mmCIF file of C-alpha atoms in Angstrom:
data_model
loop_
_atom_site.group_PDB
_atom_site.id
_atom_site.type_symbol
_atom_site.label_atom_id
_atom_site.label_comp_id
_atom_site.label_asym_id
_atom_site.label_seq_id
_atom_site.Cartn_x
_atom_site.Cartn_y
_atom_site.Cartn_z
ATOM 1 C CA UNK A 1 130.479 106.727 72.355
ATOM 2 C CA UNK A 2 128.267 105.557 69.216
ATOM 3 C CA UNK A 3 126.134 107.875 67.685
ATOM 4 C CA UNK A 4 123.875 105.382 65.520
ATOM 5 C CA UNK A 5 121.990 106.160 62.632
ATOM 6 C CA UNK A 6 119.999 104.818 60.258
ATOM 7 C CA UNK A 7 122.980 105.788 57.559
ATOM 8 C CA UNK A 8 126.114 106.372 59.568
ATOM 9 C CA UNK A 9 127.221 105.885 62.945
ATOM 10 C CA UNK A 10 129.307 108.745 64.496
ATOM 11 C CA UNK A 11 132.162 106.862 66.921
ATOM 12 C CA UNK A 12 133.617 109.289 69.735
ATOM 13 C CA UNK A 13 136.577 108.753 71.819
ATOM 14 C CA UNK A 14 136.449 110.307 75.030
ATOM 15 C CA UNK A 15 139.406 110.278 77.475
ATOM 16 C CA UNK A 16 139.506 112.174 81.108
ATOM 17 C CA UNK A 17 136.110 113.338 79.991
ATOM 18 C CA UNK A 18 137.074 115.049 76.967
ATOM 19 C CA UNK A 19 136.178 114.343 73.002
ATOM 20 C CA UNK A 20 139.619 113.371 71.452
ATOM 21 C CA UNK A 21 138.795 111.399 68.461
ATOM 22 C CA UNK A 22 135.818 111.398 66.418
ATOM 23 C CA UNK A 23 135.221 108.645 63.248
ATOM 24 C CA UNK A 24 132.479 108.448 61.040
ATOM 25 C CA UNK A 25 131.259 104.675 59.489
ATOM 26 C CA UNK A 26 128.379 103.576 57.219
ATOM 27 C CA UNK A 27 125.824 101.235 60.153
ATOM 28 C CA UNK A 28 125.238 98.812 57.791
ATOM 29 C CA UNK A 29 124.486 95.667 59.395
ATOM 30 C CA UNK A 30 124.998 94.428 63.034
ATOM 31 C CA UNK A 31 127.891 92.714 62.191
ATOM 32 C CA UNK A 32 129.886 95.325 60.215
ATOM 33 C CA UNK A 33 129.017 98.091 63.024
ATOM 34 C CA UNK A 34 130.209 95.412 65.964
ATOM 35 C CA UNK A 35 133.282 95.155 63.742
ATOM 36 C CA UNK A 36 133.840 98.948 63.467
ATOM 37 C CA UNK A 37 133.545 99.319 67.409
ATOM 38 C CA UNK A 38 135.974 96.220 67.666
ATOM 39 C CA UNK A 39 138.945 98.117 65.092
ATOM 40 C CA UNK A 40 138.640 100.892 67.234
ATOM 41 C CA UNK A 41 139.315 99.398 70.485
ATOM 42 C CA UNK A 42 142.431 97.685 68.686
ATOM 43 C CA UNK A 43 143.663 100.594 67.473
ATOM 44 C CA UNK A 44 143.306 102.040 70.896
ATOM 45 C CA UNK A 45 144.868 99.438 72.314
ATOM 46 C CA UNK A 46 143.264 98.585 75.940
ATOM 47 C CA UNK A 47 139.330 98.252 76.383
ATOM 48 C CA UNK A 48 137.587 101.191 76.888
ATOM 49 C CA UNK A 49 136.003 101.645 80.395
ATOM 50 C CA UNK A 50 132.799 102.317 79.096
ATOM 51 C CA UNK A 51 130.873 102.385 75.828
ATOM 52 C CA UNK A 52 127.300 103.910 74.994
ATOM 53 C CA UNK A 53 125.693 103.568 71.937
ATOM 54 C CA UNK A 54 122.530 105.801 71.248
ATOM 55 C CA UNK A 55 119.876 105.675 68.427
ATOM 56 C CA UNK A 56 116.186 105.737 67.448
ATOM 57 C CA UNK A 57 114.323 103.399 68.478
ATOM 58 C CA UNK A 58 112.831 101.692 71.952
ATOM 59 C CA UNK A 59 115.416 100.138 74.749
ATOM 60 C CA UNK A 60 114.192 97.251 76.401
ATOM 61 C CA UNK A 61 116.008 95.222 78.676
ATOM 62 C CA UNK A 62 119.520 96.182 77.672
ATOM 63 C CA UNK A 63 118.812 95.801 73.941
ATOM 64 C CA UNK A 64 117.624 99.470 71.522
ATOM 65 C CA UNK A 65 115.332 98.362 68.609
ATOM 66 C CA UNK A 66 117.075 100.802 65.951
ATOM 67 C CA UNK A 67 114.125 102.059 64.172
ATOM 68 C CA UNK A 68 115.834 103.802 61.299
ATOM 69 C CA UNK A 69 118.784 101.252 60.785
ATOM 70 C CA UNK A 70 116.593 97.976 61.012
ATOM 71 C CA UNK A 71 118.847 96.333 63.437
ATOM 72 C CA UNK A 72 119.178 95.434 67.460
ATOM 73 C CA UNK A 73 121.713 96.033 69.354
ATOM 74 C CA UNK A 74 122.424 95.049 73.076
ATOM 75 C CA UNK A 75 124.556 96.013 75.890
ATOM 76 C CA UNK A 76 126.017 92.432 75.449
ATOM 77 C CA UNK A 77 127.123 92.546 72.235
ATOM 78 C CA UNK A 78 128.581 95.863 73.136
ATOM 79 C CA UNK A 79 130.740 94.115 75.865
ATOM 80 C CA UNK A 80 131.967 91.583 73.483
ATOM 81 C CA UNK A 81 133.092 93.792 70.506
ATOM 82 C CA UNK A 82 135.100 95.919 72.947
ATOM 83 C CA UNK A 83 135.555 94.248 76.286
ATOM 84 C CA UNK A 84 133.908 97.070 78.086
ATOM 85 C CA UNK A 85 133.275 96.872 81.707
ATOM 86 C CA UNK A 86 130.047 99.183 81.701
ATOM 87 C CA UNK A 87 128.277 99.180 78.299
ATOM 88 C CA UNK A 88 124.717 101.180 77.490
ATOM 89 C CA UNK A 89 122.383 101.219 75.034
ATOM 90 C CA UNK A 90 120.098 104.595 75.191
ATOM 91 C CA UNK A 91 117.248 106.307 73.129
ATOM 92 C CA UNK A 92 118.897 109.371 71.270
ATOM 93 C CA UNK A 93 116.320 111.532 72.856
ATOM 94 C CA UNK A 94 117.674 110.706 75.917
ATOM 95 C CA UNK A 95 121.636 111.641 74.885
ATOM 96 C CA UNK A 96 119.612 114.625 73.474
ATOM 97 C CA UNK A 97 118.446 115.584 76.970
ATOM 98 C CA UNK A 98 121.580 115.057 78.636
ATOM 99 C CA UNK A 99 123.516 117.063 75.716
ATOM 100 C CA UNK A 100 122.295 120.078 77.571
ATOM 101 C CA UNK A 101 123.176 118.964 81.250
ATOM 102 C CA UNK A 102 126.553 121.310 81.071
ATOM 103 C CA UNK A 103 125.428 123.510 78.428
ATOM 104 C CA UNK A 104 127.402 126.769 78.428
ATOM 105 C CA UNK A 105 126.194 130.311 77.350
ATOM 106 C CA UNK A 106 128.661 130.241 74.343
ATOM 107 C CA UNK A 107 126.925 126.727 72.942
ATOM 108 C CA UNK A 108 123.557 128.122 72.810
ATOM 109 C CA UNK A 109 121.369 131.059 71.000
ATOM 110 C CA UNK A 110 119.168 132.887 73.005
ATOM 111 C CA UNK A 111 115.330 133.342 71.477
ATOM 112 C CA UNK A 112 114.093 134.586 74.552
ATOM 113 C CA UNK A 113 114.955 134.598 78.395
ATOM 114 C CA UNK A 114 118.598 134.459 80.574
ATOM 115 C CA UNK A 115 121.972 134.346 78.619
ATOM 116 C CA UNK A 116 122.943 131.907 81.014
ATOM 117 C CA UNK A 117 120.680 128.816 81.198
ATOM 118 C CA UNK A 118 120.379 128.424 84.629
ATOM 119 C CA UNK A 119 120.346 125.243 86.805
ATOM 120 C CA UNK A 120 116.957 123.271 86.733
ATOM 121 C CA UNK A 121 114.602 120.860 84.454
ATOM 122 C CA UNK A 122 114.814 121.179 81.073
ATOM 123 C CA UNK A 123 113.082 120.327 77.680
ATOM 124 C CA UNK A 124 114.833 119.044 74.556
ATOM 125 C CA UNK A 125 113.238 119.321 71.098
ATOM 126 C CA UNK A 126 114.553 118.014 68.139
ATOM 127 C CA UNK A 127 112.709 118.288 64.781
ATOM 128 C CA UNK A 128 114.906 116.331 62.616
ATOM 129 C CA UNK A 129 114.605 113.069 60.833
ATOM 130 C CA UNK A 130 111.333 112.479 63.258
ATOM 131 C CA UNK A 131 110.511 114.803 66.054
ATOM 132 C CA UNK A 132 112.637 113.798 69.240
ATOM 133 C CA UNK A 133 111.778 115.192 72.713
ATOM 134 C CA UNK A 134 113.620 114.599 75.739
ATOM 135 C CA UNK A 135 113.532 115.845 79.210
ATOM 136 C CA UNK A 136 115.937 116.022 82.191
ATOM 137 C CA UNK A 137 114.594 116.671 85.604
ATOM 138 C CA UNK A 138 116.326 117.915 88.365
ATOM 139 C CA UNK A 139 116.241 117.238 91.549
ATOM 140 C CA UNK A 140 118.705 117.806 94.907
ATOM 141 C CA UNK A 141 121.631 119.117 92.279
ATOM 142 C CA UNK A 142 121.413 116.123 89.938
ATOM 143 C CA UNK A 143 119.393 115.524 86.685
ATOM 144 C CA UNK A 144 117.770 112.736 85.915
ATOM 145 C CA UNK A 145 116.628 111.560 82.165
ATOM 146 C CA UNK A 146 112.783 110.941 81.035
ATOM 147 C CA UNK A 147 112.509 109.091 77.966
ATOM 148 C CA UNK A 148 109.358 109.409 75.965
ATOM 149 C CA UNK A 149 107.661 109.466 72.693
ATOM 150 C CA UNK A 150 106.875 113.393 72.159
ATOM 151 C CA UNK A 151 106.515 113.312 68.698
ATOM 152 C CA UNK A 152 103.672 110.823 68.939
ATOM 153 C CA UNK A 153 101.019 113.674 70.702
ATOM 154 C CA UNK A 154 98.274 114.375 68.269
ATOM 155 C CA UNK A 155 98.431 117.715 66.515
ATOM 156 C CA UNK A 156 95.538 119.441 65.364
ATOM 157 C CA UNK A 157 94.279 122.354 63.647
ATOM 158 C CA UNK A 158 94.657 125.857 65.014
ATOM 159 C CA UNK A 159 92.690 127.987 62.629
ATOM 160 C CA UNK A 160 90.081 127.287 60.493
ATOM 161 C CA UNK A 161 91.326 127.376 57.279
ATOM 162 C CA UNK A 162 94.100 124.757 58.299
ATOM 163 C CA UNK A 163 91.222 122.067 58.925
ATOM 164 C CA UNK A 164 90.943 121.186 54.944
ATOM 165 C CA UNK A 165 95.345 120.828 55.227
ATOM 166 C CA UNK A 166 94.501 118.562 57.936
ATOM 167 C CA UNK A 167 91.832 116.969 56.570
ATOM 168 C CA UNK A 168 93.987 116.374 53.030
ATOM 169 C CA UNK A 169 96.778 114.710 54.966
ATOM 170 C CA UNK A 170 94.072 112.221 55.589
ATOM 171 C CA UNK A 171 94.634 111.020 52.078
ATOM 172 C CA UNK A 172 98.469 110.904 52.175
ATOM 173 C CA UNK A 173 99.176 109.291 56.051
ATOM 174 C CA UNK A 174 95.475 108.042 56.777
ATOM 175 C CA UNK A 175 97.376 105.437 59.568
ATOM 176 C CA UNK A 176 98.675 108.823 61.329
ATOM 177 C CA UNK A 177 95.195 110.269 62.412
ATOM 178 C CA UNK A 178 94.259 109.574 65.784
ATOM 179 C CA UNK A 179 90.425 108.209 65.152
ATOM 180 C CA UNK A 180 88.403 109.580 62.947
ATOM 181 C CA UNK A 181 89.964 113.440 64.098
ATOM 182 C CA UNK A 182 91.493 115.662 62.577
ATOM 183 C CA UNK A 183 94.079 115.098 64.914
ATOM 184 C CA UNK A 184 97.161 113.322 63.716
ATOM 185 C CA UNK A 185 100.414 112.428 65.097
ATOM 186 C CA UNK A 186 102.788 115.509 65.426
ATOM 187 C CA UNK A 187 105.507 114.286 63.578
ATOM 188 C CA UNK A 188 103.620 113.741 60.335
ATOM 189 C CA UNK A 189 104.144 117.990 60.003
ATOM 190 C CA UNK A 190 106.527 118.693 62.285
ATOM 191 C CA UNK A 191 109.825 116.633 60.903
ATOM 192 C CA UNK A 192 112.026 116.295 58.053
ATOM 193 C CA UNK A 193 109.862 113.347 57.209
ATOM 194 C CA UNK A 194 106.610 115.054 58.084
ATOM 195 C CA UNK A 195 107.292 118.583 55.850
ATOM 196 C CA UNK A 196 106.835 116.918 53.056
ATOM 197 C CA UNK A 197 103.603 115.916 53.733
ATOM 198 C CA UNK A 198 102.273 119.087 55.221
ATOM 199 C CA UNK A 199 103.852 120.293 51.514
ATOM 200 C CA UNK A 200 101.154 118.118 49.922
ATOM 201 C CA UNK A 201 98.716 118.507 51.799
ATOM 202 C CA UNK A 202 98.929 122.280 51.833
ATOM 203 C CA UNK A 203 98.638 122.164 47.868
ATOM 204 C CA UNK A 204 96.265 119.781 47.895
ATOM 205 C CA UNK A 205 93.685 122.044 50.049
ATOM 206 C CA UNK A 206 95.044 124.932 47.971
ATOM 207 C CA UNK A 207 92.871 123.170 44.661
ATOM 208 C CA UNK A 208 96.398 121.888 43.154
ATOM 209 C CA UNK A 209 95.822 118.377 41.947
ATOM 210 C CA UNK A 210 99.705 117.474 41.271
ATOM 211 C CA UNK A 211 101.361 119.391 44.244
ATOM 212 C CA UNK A 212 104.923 117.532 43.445
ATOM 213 C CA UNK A 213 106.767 115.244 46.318
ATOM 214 C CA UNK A 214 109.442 117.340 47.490
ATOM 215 C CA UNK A 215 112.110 117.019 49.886
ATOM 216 C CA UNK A 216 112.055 119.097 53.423
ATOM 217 C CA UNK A 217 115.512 120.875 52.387
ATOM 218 C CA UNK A 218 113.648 122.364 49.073
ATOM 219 C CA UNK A 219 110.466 123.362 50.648
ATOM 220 C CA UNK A 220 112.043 124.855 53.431
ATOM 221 C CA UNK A 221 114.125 126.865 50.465
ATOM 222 C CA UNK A 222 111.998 128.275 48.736
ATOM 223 C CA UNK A 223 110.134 128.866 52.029
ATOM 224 C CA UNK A 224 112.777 131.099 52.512
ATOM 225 C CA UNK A 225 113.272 132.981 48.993
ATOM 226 C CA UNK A 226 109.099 133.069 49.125
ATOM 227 C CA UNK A 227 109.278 131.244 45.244
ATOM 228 C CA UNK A 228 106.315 129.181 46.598
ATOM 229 C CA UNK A 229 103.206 130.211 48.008
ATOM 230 C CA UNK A 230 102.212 126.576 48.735
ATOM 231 C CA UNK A 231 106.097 125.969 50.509
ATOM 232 C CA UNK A 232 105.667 129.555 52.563
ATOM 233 C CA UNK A 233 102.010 128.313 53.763
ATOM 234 C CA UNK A 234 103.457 125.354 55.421
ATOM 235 C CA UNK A 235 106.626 126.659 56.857
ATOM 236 C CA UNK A 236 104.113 128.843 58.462
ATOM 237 C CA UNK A 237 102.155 126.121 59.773
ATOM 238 C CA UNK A 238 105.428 123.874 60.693
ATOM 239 C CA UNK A 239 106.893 127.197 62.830
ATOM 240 C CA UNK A 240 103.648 127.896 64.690
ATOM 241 C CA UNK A 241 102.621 124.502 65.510
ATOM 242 C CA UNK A 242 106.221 123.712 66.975
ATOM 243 C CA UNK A 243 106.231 126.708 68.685
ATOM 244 C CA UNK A 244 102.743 125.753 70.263
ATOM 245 C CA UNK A 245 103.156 122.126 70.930
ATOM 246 C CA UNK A 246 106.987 123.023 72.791
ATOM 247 C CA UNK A 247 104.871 125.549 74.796
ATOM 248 C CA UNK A 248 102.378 123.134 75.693
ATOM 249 C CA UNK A 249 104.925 120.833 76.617
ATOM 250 C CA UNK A 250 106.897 123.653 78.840
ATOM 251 C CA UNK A 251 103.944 123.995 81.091
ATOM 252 C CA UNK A 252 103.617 120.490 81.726
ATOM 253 C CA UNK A 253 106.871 119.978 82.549
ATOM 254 C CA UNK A 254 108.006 123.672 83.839
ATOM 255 C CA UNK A 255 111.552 123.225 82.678
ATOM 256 C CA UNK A 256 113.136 126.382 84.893
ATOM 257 C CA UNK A 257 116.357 125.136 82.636
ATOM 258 C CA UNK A 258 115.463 125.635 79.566
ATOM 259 C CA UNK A 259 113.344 125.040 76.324
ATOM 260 C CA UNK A 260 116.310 124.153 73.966
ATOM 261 C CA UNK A 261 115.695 122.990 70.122
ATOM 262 C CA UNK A 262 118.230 121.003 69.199
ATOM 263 C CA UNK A 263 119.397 119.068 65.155
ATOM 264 C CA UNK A 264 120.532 120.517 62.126
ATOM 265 C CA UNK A 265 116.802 121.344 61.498
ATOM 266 C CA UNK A 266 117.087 124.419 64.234
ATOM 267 C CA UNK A 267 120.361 124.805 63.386
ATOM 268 C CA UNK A 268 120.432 125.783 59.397
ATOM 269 C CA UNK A 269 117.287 127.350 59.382
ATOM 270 C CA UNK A 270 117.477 129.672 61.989
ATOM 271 C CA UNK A 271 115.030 132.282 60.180
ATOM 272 C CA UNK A 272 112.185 129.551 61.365
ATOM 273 C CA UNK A 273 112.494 130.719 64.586
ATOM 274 C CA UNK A 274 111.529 134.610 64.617
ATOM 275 C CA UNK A 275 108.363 136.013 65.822
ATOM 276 C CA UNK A 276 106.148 134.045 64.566
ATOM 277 C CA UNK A 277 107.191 131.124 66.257
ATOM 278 C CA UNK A 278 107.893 132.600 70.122
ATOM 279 C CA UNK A 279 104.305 134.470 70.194
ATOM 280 C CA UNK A 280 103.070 130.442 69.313
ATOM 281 C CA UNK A 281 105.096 129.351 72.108
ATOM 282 C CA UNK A 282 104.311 132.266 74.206
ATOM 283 C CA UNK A 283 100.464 132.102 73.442
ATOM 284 C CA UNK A 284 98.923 129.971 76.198
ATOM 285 C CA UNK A 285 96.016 131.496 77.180
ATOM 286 C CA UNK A 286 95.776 131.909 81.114
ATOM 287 C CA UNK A 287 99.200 130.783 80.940
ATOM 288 C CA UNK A 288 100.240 133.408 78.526
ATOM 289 C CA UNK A 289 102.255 135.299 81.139
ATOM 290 C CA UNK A 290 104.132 132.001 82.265
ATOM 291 C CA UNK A 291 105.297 130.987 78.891
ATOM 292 C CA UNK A 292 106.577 134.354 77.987
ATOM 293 C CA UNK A 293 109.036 134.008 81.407
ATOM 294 C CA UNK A 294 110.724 130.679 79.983
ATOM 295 C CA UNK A 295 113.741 130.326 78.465
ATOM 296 C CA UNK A 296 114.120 129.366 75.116
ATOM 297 C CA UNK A 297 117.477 128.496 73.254
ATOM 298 C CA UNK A 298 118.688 127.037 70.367
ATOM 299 C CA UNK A 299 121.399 124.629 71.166
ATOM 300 C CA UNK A 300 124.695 125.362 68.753
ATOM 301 C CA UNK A 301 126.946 122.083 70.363
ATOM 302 C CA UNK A 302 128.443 119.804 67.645
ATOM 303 C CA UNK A 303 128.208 116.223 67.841
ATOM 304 C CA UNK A 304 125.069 116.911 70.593
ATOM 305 C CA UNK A 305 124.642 113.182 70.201
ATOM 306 C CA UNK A 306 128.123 112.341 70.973
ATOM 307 C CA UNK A 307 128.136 114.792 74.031
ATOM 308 C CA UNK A 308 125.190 113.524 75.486
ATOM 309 C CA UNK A 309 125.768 110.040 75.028
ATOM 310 C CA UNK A 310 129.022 111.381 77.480
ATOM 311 C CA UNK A 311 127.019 113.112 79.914
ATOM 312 C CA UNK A 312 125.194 110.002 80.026
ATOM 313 C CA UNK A 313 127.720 107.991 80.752
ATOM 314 C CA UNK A 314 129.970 110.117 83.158
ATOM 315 C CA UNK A 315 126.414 110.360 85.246
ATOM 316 C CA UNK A 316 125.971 106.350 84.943
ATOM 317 C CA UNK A 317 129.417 105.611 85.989
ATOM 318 C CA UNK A 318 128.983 107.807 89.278
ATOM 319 C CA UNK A 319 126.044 106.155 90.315
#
């Protein structure tokens, strides 16, 4: 299993099912990672059965465009590097959604609902790097992966005063706005990458004419301590508007599974995740009294990319 990327590549060995060896290599270039999957299967010793590799990016006809490493990789040169039989190449949204096929009470935290997630559809949301979302339906005992581009949905003001943030992000990511809206692409707030502009353009709409570029980790930190007003204002903004665009996205799909966040993100900064942020998922109107009856976790599994990639391929090689 290859969890690629756009720095390092996580490498999992899985035998009878299980996680037994886990290596960690720089990607680099398409050659150096090939070469890394290729010492691996010599130090093994036989050819795997299968290998999956997962990573940002679109998968077309065997091959993933990795967005954030700059590189292509297909399903053939997969089979060469390690004489695999059964090779995949998969969006990391989609090991994301199948990360939580055998989910287990003791690998997630409950926010709201069952301490159990119970057997049906569910919803995977990952604010980390970008903004992932993935989705497993299920259907006659089995799930079955849809792959999209969730953190592409335009995201748009909720309360008044948030329409001059909005309109100041114009200035920093004018090629994110959908039209001439104030509705721009969700993960321009709601990411790692996106923070930092909802920073700016939170001080910016604030009257501060040098609001500094700062990284997600220290906004989200002083967030925390409250040692910025302009850093509390927009963790404010990124926990409701998550909340509200994973509720919105819970009533289309009606995941009787499970809402699950998922990423370091969701992980370290649990304290996101409070009120706030479940009466913005719970707040749907008409639909109010729905939302409130989903389940919502946080997913606590190491290596989620690494176990889904697994689940994948366990589900692949029974078909």
């Amino acid at each position: 299993m290859a969890d690629v990327g756009g720095t390092n590549t996580r490498l999992g060995v899985v035998s009878n099912g299980l996680l037994t060896d886990l290596r960690r290599h720089p990607t680099g270039t398409l050659p150096g990672l090939l070469d890394a999957l290729h010492s691996l299967r010599d130090e093994i010793g036989t050819d795997p059965q299968a290998v999956v590799a997962a990573g940002a990016g679109p998968v077309r006809s065997g091959t993933i465009r990795l967005t954030n490493a700059n590189l292509d990789l297909s399903e053939a040169e997969l089979h060469e590097a390690t004489g695999a039989k059964h090779t995949y190449v998969i969006n990391d949204f989609t090991a994301a959604a199948w990360s939580v096929a055998e989910v287990t009470s003791a690998e997630v935290a409950v926010l709201q609902g069952e301490a159990t997630p119970p057997a049906g559809t569910r919803l995977v949301v990952g604010p980390g790097t970008g903004l992932g979302v993935g989705a497993l339906l299920y259907s006659e005992g089995h799930y079955h992966t849809v792959s999209g581009e969730g953190g592409h949905v335009g995201l748009s003001p909720r309360h008044r005063e948030e329409v001059e943030i909005f309109d100041a992000a114009r200035c920093i990511a004018p090629n994110s706005f959908f039209g001439d809206s104030l509705a721009l692409e969700a993960e321009m707030f709601l990411s790692g990458t996106g923070l930092p502009i909802l920073y700016q353009a939170t001080g910016m709409a604030a009257g501060q004419c040098d609001t500094p570029l700062r990284s997600a980790k220290e906004i989200l930190q002083d967030a925390r301590s409250g040692a910025d007003a302009v850093a509390v204002q927009a963790a404010r903004i990124f926990t409701t508007h998550l909340g509200a665009l994973m509720g919105d996205m819970a009533v289309t799909l009606m995941p009787t599974g499970g809402v699950f966040l998922v990423g370091g993100v969701a992980e370290k900064n649990r304290w996101l995740f409070g009120r706030e942020f479940r009466e913005a998922f719970n707040g749907g109107g008409r639909f109010s009294e729905l939302r409130q009856s989903m389940n919502l976790y946080v997913s606590e599994q190491p290596e989620f990319g690494i176990v889904g990639a697994n689940n994948f391929c366990k589900n692949a090689l029974m078909r």
